[in-house]
Amino acid sequence: KVSIIVRELTKVYGQQKAVDQISFAVNPGEIVGFLGPNGAGKSTTMKIATGYLLPTSGTVEVAGYDVVAHSREVRKRIGYLPEHNPLYLDLYVKEFLRFIGGLYGLSGQTLSRRVDEVVAQVGLEPEYRKKIGQLSKGYRQRVGLAQALIHDPEVLILDEPTTGLDPNQLVEIRSVIKSIGAQKTVLFSTHIMQEVEAICSRAIILSKGTVVADQSLEDLRSTG
Ligand code: ADP
Ligand code: ADP
């Protein structure tokens, strides 16, 4: 089963065509980089794929479910880290993750176990006793990744997860995303080509709302 299928997707905001007839598919286990400059339509496409925004026309399926018709099924199977992820700075890391897990219907021992698992998975152990407000930007982004993973989704959609990080944090978050990608399908957006080279198997390049390239990393390298 294909993880994400986007078919002739279009989104118009007022007069502005943000996404114009784009189509692509992501297979299970792939880490796909969604590459393009600001305003290319990456966030819009991701918000539609996660069910937060309705398409103007076209369809998106996640794990076999149409995102508009079956949004509940889709939310169970997808983890989403928005570009500007609101965090509760006054909560302790575990408190926050328990809260998010609760929103997904987890409770009791299952919730405690999942919180411990995601804390380990994203490398939050050294900082999990702190309040989110006390964490560096890199660790806050790990909290965001843990939050997106709490309900053990099949597909992760990460909107510019490395923007605004310093070089050390960048390297660390890339390696966390790469390790998550060993078990999940990941679509993440960035405007940095080197980032795609570092962690992806494939790049989908968006410009002005259209797909201008969809290539494996090997092909991208050989064509320059
Ligand atoms: P990217 O994520 O690649 O930066 P976006 O999907 O955020 O691109 O934006 C694509 C285009 O749509 C941009 O021109 C942006 O200004 C416009 N846009 C995005 N969101 C809205 C909105 N809510 N209302 C109007 N225009 C929007
Ligand atoms: P997020 O920033 O978490 O992706 P928002 O809904 O706050 O979600 O903003 C979505 C994007 O669309 C932002 O990049 C913002 O700059 C852009 N945007 C929002 N509203 C408008 C608008 N009326 N015109 C142009 N761009 C917009």
mmCIF file of C-alpha atoms and ligand atoms in Angstrom:
data_model
loop_
_atom_site.group_PDB
_atom_site.id
_atom_site.type_symbol
_atom_site.label_atom_id
_atom_site.label_comp_id
_atom_site.label_asym_id
_atom_site.label_seq_id
_atom_site.Cartn_x
_atom_site.Cartn_y
_atom_site.Cartn_z
ATOM 1 C CA LYS A 1 0.000 0.000 0.000
ATOM 2 C CA VAL A 2 1.317 3.406 -1.002
ATOM 3 C CA SER A 3 1.834 5.737 1.992
ATOM 4 C CA ILE A 4 0.926 9.035 0.355
ATOM 5 C CA ILE A 5 -0.720 9.593 -3.025
ATOM 6 C CA VAL A 6 -1.306 13.142 -4.209
ATOM 7 C CA ARG A 7 -3.395 13.443 -7.365
ATOM 8 C CA GLU A 8 -3.731 16.677 -9.322
ATOM 9 C CA LEU A 9 -3.863 18.688 -6.130
ATOM 10 C CA THR A 10 -4.721 22.374 -6.405
ATOM 11 C CA LYS A 11 -5.156 24.961 -3.646
ATOM 12 C CA VAL A 12 -6.245 28.511 -4.272
ATOM 13 C CA TYR A 13 -6.280 31.147 -1.502
ATOM 14 C CA GLY A 14 -8.477 33.987 -2.735
ATOM 15 C CA GLN A 15 -6.775 34.942 -6.008
ATOM 16 C CA GLN A 16 -3.509 33.189 -5.143
ATOM 17 C CA LYS A 17 -2.846 29.716 -6.599
ATOM 18 C CA ALA A 18 -0.529 28.216 -3.967
ATOM 19 C CA VAL A 19 -0.535 24.661 -5.369
ATOM 20 C CA ASP A 20 -1.259 23.965 -9.029
ATOM 21 C CA GLN A 21 -2.163 20.432 -10.176
ATOM 22 C CA ILE A 22 0.592 18.574 -8.382
ATOM 23 C CA SER A 23 0.845 14.768 -8.299
ATOM 24 C CA PHE A 24 3.319 12.478 -6.544
ATOM 25 C CA ALA A 25 3.450 9.331 -4.444
ATOM 26 C CA VAL A 26 5.533 8.239 -1.468
ATOM 27 C CA ASN A 27 6.109 4.554 -0.803
ATOM 28 C CA PRO A 28 6.368 2.858 2.596
ATOM 29 C CA GLY A 29 9.808 3.253 4.151
ATOM 30 C CA GLU A 30 10.918 6.150 1.976
ATOM 31 C CA ILE A 31 12.386 9.364 3.380
ATOM 32 C CA VAL A 32 11.389 11.971 0.856
ATOM 33 C CA GLY A 33 12.662 15.528 0.899
ATOM 34 C CA PHE A 34 10.155 18.135 -0.182
ATOM 35 C CA LEU A 35 12.428 20.835 -1.480
ATOM 36 C CA GLY A 36 11.648 24.362 -2.623
ATOM 37 C CA PRO A 37 11.995 28.058 -1.839
ATOM 38 C CA ASN A 38 9.644 29.923 0.483
ATOM 39 C CA GLY A 39 6.206 30.244 -1.056
ATOM 40 C CA ALA A 40 6.586 27.166 -3.288
ATOM 41 C CA GLY A 41 3.531 25.483 -1.741
ATOM 42 C CA LYS A 42 5.182 22.946 0.580
ATOM 43 C CA SER A 43 3.282 23.869 3.757
ATOM 44 C CA THR A 44 0.002 24.064 1.896
ATOM 45 C CA THR A 45 0.471 20.567 0.451
ATOM 46 C CA MET A 46 1.451 19.189 3.860
ATOM 47 C CA LYS A 47 -1.513 20.788 5.625
ATOM 48 C CA ILE A 48 -3.862 19.249 3.083
ATOM 49 C CA ALA A 49 -2.181 15.826 3.450
ATOM 50 C CA THR A 50 -2.648 15.963 7.221
ATOM 51 C CA GLY A 51 -6.290 17.029 6.942
ATOM 52 C CA TYR A 52 -5.816 20.533 8.392
ATOM 53 C CA LEU A 53 -6.713 22.286 5.177
ATOM 54 C CA LEU A 54 -9.187 21.406 2.434
ATOM 55 C CA PRO A 55 -8.014 21.151 -1.181
ATOM 56 C CA THR A 56 -9.602 23.331 -3.839
ATOM 57 C CA SER A 57 -9.481 20.315 -6.174
ATOM 58 C CA GLY A 58 -7.663 17.009 -6.479
ATOM 59 C CA THR A 59 -7.199 14.332 -3.826
ATOM 60 C CA VAL A 60 -4.700 13.059 -1.270
ATOM 61 C CA GLU A 61 -4.683 9.543 0.148
ATOM 62 C CA VAL A 62 -2.684 8.524 3.202
ATOM 63 C CA ALA A 63 -2.291 4.799 3.947
ATOM 64 C CA GLY A 64 -5.142 4.132 1.546
ATOM 65 C CA TYR A 65 -7.577 6.654 3.059
ATOM 66 C CA ASP A 66 -8.808 9.803 1.392
ATOM 67 C CA VAL A 67 -7.796 12.633 3.727
ATOM 68 C CA VAL A 68 -11.062 14.538 3.325
ATOM 69 C CA ALA A 69 -13.517 11.639 3.467
ATOM 70 C CA HIS A 70 -11.689 9.684 6.187
ATOM 71 C CA SER A 71 -9.895 12.321 8.244
ATOM 72 C CA ARG A 72 -10.238 10.328 11.476
ATOM 73 C CA GLU A 73 -8.509 7.282 10.001
ATOM 74 C CA VAL A 74 -5.838 9.507 8.510
ATOM 75 C CA ARG A 75 -5.061 11.313 11.795
ATOM 76 C CA LYS A 76 -4.412 7.953 13.477
ATOM 77 C CA ARG A 77 -1.877 7.025 10.825
ATOM 78 C CA ILE A 78 -0.095 10.309 10.384
ATOM 79 C CA GLY A 79 2.223 12.304 12.630
ATOM 80 C CA TYR A 80 2.583 15.987 11.776
ATOM 81 C CA LEU A 81 5.111 18.543 12.928
ATOM 82 C CA PRO A 82 3.925 21.966 11.734
ATOM 83 C CA GLU A 83 6.418 24.668 10.824
ATOM 84 C CA HIS A 84 5.492 26.823 13.804
ATOM 85 C CA ASN A 85 4.702 24.165 16.341
ATOM 86 C CA PRO A 86 3.041 25.635 19.411
ATOM 87 C CA LEU A 87 4.563 24.159 22.572
ATOM 88 C CA TYR A 88 3.419 24.634 26.155
ATOM 89 C CA LEU A 89 6.590 26.174 27.529
ATOM 90 C CA ASP A 90 5.445 25.871 31.125
ATOM 91 C CA LEU A 91 4.915 22.093 31.001
ATOM 92 C CA TYR A 92 7.542 19.477 31.774
ATOM 93 C CA VAL A 93 8.516 17.405 28.747
ATOM 94 C CA LYS A 94 6.794 14.249 29.959
ATOM 95 C CA GLU A 95 3.738 16.155 31.135
ATOM 96 C CA PHE A 96 3.368 17.639 27.663
ATOM 97 C CA LEU A 97 3.813 14.301 25.900
ATOM 98 C CA ARG A 98 1.260 12.685 28.239
ATOM 99 C CA PHE A 99 -1.154 15.463 27.369
ATOM 100 C CA ILE A 100 -0.676 14.943 23.618
ATOM 101 C CA GLY A 101 -0.950 11.164 24.006
ATOM 102 C CA GLY A 102 -4.210 11.694 25.874
ATOM 103 C CA LEU A 103 -5.581 13.603 22.903
ATOM 104 C CA TYR A 104 -4.967 10.462 20.841
ATOM 105 C CA GLY A 105 -6.885 8.358 23.359
ATOM 106 C CA LEU A 106 -3.867 6.787 25.065
ATOM 107 C CA SER A 107 -4.018 6.286 28.826
ATOM 108 C CA GLY A 108 -2.608 4.316 31.756
ATOM 109 C CA GLN A 109 0.363 2.068 31.177
ATOM 110 C CA THR A 110 0.119 2.303 27.396
ATOM 111 C CA LEU A 111 0.519 6.076 27.611
ATOM 112 C CA SER A 112 3.445 5.846 30.055
ATOM 113 C CA ARG A 113 5.159 3.266 27.871
ATOM 114 C CA ARG A 114 4.676 5.338 24.707
ATOM 115 C CA VAL A 115 6.038 8.473 26.400
ATOM 116 C CA ASP A 116 9.162 6.590 27.477
ATOM 117 C CA GLU A 117 9.568 5.100 23.996
ATOM 118 C CA VAL A 118 9.335 8.395 22.125
ATOM 119 C CA VAL A 119 11.607 10.154 24.634
ATOM 120 C CA ALA A 120 14.244 7.503 23.879
ATOM 121 C CA GLN A 121 13.565 7.506 20.144
ATOM 122 C CA VAL A 122 14.289 11.235 19.724
ATOM 123 C CA GLY A 123 17.125 11.387 22.271
ATOM 124 C CA LEU A 124 15.350 13.514 24.877
ATOM 125 C CA GLU A 125 16.636 11.593 27.921
ATOM 126 C CA PRO A 126 19.171 14.211 29.036
ATOM 127 C CA GLU A 127 16.503 16.946 29.135
ATOM 128 C CA TYR A 128 13.190 15.285 29.898
ATOM 129 C CA ARG A 129 13.113 16.450 33.529
ATOM 130 C CA LYS A 130 13.013 20.088 32.414
ATOM 131 C CA LYS A 131 10.206 22.365 31.407
ATOM 132 C CA ILE A 132 9.930 22.884 27.656
ATOM 133 C CA GLY A 133 10.624 26.605 28.185
ATOM 134 C CA GLN A 134 14.066 25.713 29.590
ATOM 135 C CA LEU A 135 15.117 23.740 26.505
ATOM 136 C CA SER A 136 17.261 24.853 23.577
ATOM 137 C CA LYS A 137 15.645 25.166 20.152
ATOM 138 C CA GLY A 138 17.146 21.820 19.116
ATOM 139 C CA TYR A 139 15.640 20.036 22.111
ATOM 140 C CA ARG A 140 12.302 21.763 21.587
ATOM 141 C CA GLN A 141 12.337 20.375 18.079
ATOM 142 C CA ARG A 142 12.952 16.905 19.530
ATOM 143 C CA VAL A 143 9.873 17.431 21.695
ATOM 144 C CA GLY A 144 7.981 18.256 18.496
ATOM 145 C CA LEU A 145 9.196 15.042 16.885
ATOM 146 C CA ALA A 146 8.268 13.034 19.982
ATOM 147 C CA GLN A 147 4.833 14.646 19.895
ATOM 148 C CA ALA A 148 4.371 13.651 16.245
ATOM 149 C CA LEU A 149 5.383 10.053 17.073
ATOM 150 C CA ILE A 150 3.344 9.518 20.239
ATOM 151 C CA HIS A 151 0.496 7.549 18.594
ATOM 152 C CA ASP A 152 2.945 5.438 16.574
ATOM 153 C CA PRO A 153 1.831 6.685 13.132
ATOM 154 C CA GLU A 154 2.880 5.002 9.884
ATOM 155 C CA VAL A 155 3.633 8.258 8.118
ATOM 156 C CA LEU A 156 5.435 11.361 9.394
ATOM 157 C CA ILE A 157 5.029 14.778 7.804
ATOM 158 C CA LEU A 158 7.558 17.322 9.037
ATOM 159 C CA ASP A 159 7.332 20.942 7.920
ATOM 160 C CA GLU A 160 10.800 22.538 7.907
ATOM 161 C CA PRO A 161 11.959 20.662 10.994
ATOM 162 C CA THR A 162 15.491 22.095 10.848
ATOM 163 C CA THR A 163 14.798 25.762 10.110
ATOM 164 C CA GLY A 164 16.358 28.091 12.673
ATOM 165 C CA LEU A 165 18.673 25.521 14.260
ATOM 166 C CA ASP A 166 22.371 26.130 14.787
ATOM 167 C CA PRO A 167 24.874 23.842 12.992
ATOM 168 C CA ASN A 168 25.220 21.377 15.885
ATOM 169 C CA GLN A 169 21.493 21.118 16.474
ATOM 170 C CA LEU A 170 21.017 20.700 12.737
ATOM 171 C CA VAL A 171 23.333 17.705 12.569
ATOM 172 C CA GLU A 172 21.613 16.127 15.568
ATOM 173 C CA ILE A 173 18.067 16.632 14.341
ATOM 174 C CA ARG A 174 19.006 15.264 10.904
ATOM 175 C CA SER A 175 20.330 12.120 12.516
ATOM 176 C CA VAL A 176 17.159 11.745 14.611
ATOM 177 C CA ILE A 177 15.015 12.114 11.469
ATOM 178 C CA LYS A 178 17.179 9.584 9.674
ATOM 179 C CA SER A 179 16.799 7.053 12.474
ATOM 180 C CA ILE A 180 13.027 7.597 12.619
ATOM 181 C CA GLY A 181 12.992 7.039 8.869
ATOM 182 C CA ALA A 182 14.327 3.526 9.375
ATOM 183 C CA GLN A 183 10.871 2.583 10.725
ATOM 184 C CA LYS A 184 8.448 5.091 9.180
ATOM 185 C CA THR A 185 7.614 6.793 5.950
ATOM 186 C CA VAL A 186 8.793 10.387 6.177
ATOM 187 C CA LEU A 187 7.987 13.414 4.035
ATOM 188 C CA PHE A 188 9.817 16.503 5.225
ATOM 189 C CA SER A 189 10.185 19.962 3.752
ATOM 190 C CA THR A 190 13.272 22.100 3.585
ATOM 191 C CA HIS A 191 14.836 24.706 1.366
ATOM 192 C CA ILE A 192 18.320 23.234 1.813
ATOM 193 C CA MET A 193 19.518 20.789 -0.852
ATOM 194 C CA GLN A 194 22.372 19.432 1.311
ATOM 195 C CA GLU A 195 19.828 18.382 3.874
ATOM 196 C CA VAL A 196 18.032 16.242 1.324
ATOM 197 C CA GLU A 197 21.369 14.742 0.280
ATOM 198 C CA ALA A 198 22.176 13.942 3.893
ATOM 199 C CA ILE A 199 19.048 11.987 4.783
ATOM 200 C CA CYS A 200 16.723 11.290 1.853
ATOM 201 C CA SER A 201 16.295 8.582 -0.723
ATOM 202 C CA ARG A 202 14.357 10.881 -3.007
ATOM 203 C CA ALA A 203 13.666 14.556 -3.595
ATOM 204 C CA ILE A 204 10.476 16.172 -4.829
ATOM 205 C CA ILE A 205 11.226 19.720 -5.880
ATOM 206 C CA LEU A 206 8.453 22.269 -5.827
ATOM 207 C CA SER A 207 8.536 25.707 -7.411
ATOM 208 C CA LYS A 208 5.636 28.173 -7.637
ATOM 209 C CA GLY A 209 3.119 25.495 -6.786
ATOM 210 C CA THR A 210 4.252 22.876 -9.301
ATOM 211 C CA VAL A 211 6.499 19.815 -9.122
ATOM 212 C CA VAL A 212 9.592 20.599 -11.185
ATOM 213 C CA ALA A 213 11.516 17.399 -10.331
ATOM 214 C CA ASP A 214 10.873 14.065 -8.638
ATOM 215 C CA GLN A 215 14.069 12.037 -8.573
ATOM 216 C CA SER A 216 16.057 9.589 -6.558
ATOM 217 C CA LEU A 217 19.164 11.026 -4.962
ATOM 218 C CA GLU A 218 21.362 9.021 -7.311
ATOM 219 C CA ASP A 219 19.684 10.560 -10.347
ATOM 220 C CA LEU A 220 19.876 14.033 -8.875
ATOM 221 C CA ARG A 221 23.613 13.668 -8.271
ATOM 222 C CA SER A 222 24.345 12.344 -11.750
ATOM 223 C CA THR A 223 22.409 15.147 -13.460
ATOM 224 C CA GLY A 224 24.011 17.717 -11.142
HETATM 225 P P1 ADP B 1 6.026 27.065 1.389
HETATM 226 O O1 ADP B 1 5.656 26.142 2.496
HETATM 227 O O2 ADP B 1 6.703 26.362 0.259
HETATM 228 O O3 ADP B 1 6.802 28.240 1.876
HETATM 229 P P2 ADP B 1 3.245 27.839 1.385
HETATM 230 O O4 ADP B 1 2.423 26.645 1.121
HETATM 231 O O5 ADP B 1 3.348 28.319 2.806
HETATM 232 O O6 ADP B 1 4.689 27.627 0.747
HETATM 233 O O7 ADP B 1 2.701 29.061 0.542
HETATM 234 C C1 ADP B 1 2.444 28.957 -0.866
HETATM 235 C C2 ADP B 1 1.832 30.285 -1.334
HETATM 236 O O8 ADP B 1 0.527 30.422 -0.787
HETATM 237 C C3 ADP B 1 2.602 31.506 -0.913
HETATM 238 O O9 ADP B 1 2.527 32.436 -1.971
HETATM 239 C C4 ADP B 1 1.848 32.004 0.319
HETATM 240 O O10 ADP B 1 1.973 33.387 0.491
HETATM 241 C C5 ADP B 1 0.415 31.611 -0.014
HETATM 242 N N1 ADP B 1 -0.363 31.311 1.190
HETATM 243 C C6 ADP B 1 -0.078 30.355 2.117
HETATM 244 N N2 ADP B 1 -1.017 30.336 3.060
HETATM 245 C C7 ADP B 1 -1.908 31.286 2.737
HETATM 246 C C8 ADP B 1 -3.107 31.754 3.324
HETATM 247 N N3 ADP B 1 -3.584 31.215 4.445
HETATM 248 N N4 ADP B 1 -3.773 32.753 2.697
HETATM 249 C C9 ADP B 1 -3.299 33.287 1.568
HETATM 250 N N5 ADP B 1 -2.183 32.895 0.942
HETATM 251 C C10 ADP B 1 -1.492 31.907 1.528
HETATM 252 P P1 ADP B 2 2.197 27.474 9.931
HETATM 253 O O1 ADP B 2 2.973 28.747 9.968
HETATM 254 O O2 ADP B 2 2.275 26.676 11.178
HETATM 255 O O3 ADP B 2 2.513 26.664 8.703
HETATM 256 P P2 ADP B 2 -0.052 29.285 9.606
HETATM 257 O O4 ADP B 2 -1.472 29.005 9.227
HETATM 258 O O5 ADP B 2 0.211 30.149 10.774
HETATM 259 O O6 ADP B 2 0.654 27.861 9.783
HETATM 260 O O7 ADP B 2 0.636 29.959 8.352
HETATM 261 C C1 ADP B 2 0.763 29.216 7.165
HETATM 262 C C2 ADP B 2 1.652 29.927 6.174
HETATM 263 O O8 ADP B 2 0.848 30.681 5.283
HETATM 264 C C3 ADP B 2 2.622 30.877 6.814
HETATM 265 O O9 ADP B 2 3.884 30.668 6.218
HETATM 266 C C4 ADP B 2 2.080 32.257 6.496
HETATM 267 O O10 ADP B 2 3.132 33.161 6.218
HETATM 268 C C5 ADP B 2 1.244 32.030 5.269
HETATM 269 N N1 ADP B 2 0.044 32.826 5.311
HETATM 270 C C6 ADP B 2 -0.915 32.764 6.228
HETATM 271 N N2 ADP B 2 -1.884 33.626 5.967
HETATM 272 C C7 ADP B 2 -1.510 34.263 4.831
HETATM 273 C C8 ADP B 2 -2.107 35.276 4.013
HETATM 274 N N3 ADP B 2 -3.283 35.816 4.310
HETATM 275 N N4 ADP B 2 -1.454 35.670 2.931
HETATM 276 C C9 ADP B 2 -0.294 35.139 2.611
HETATM 277 N N5 ADP B 2 0.312 34.164 3.310
HETATM 278 C C10 ADP B 2 -0.296 33.751 4.415
#
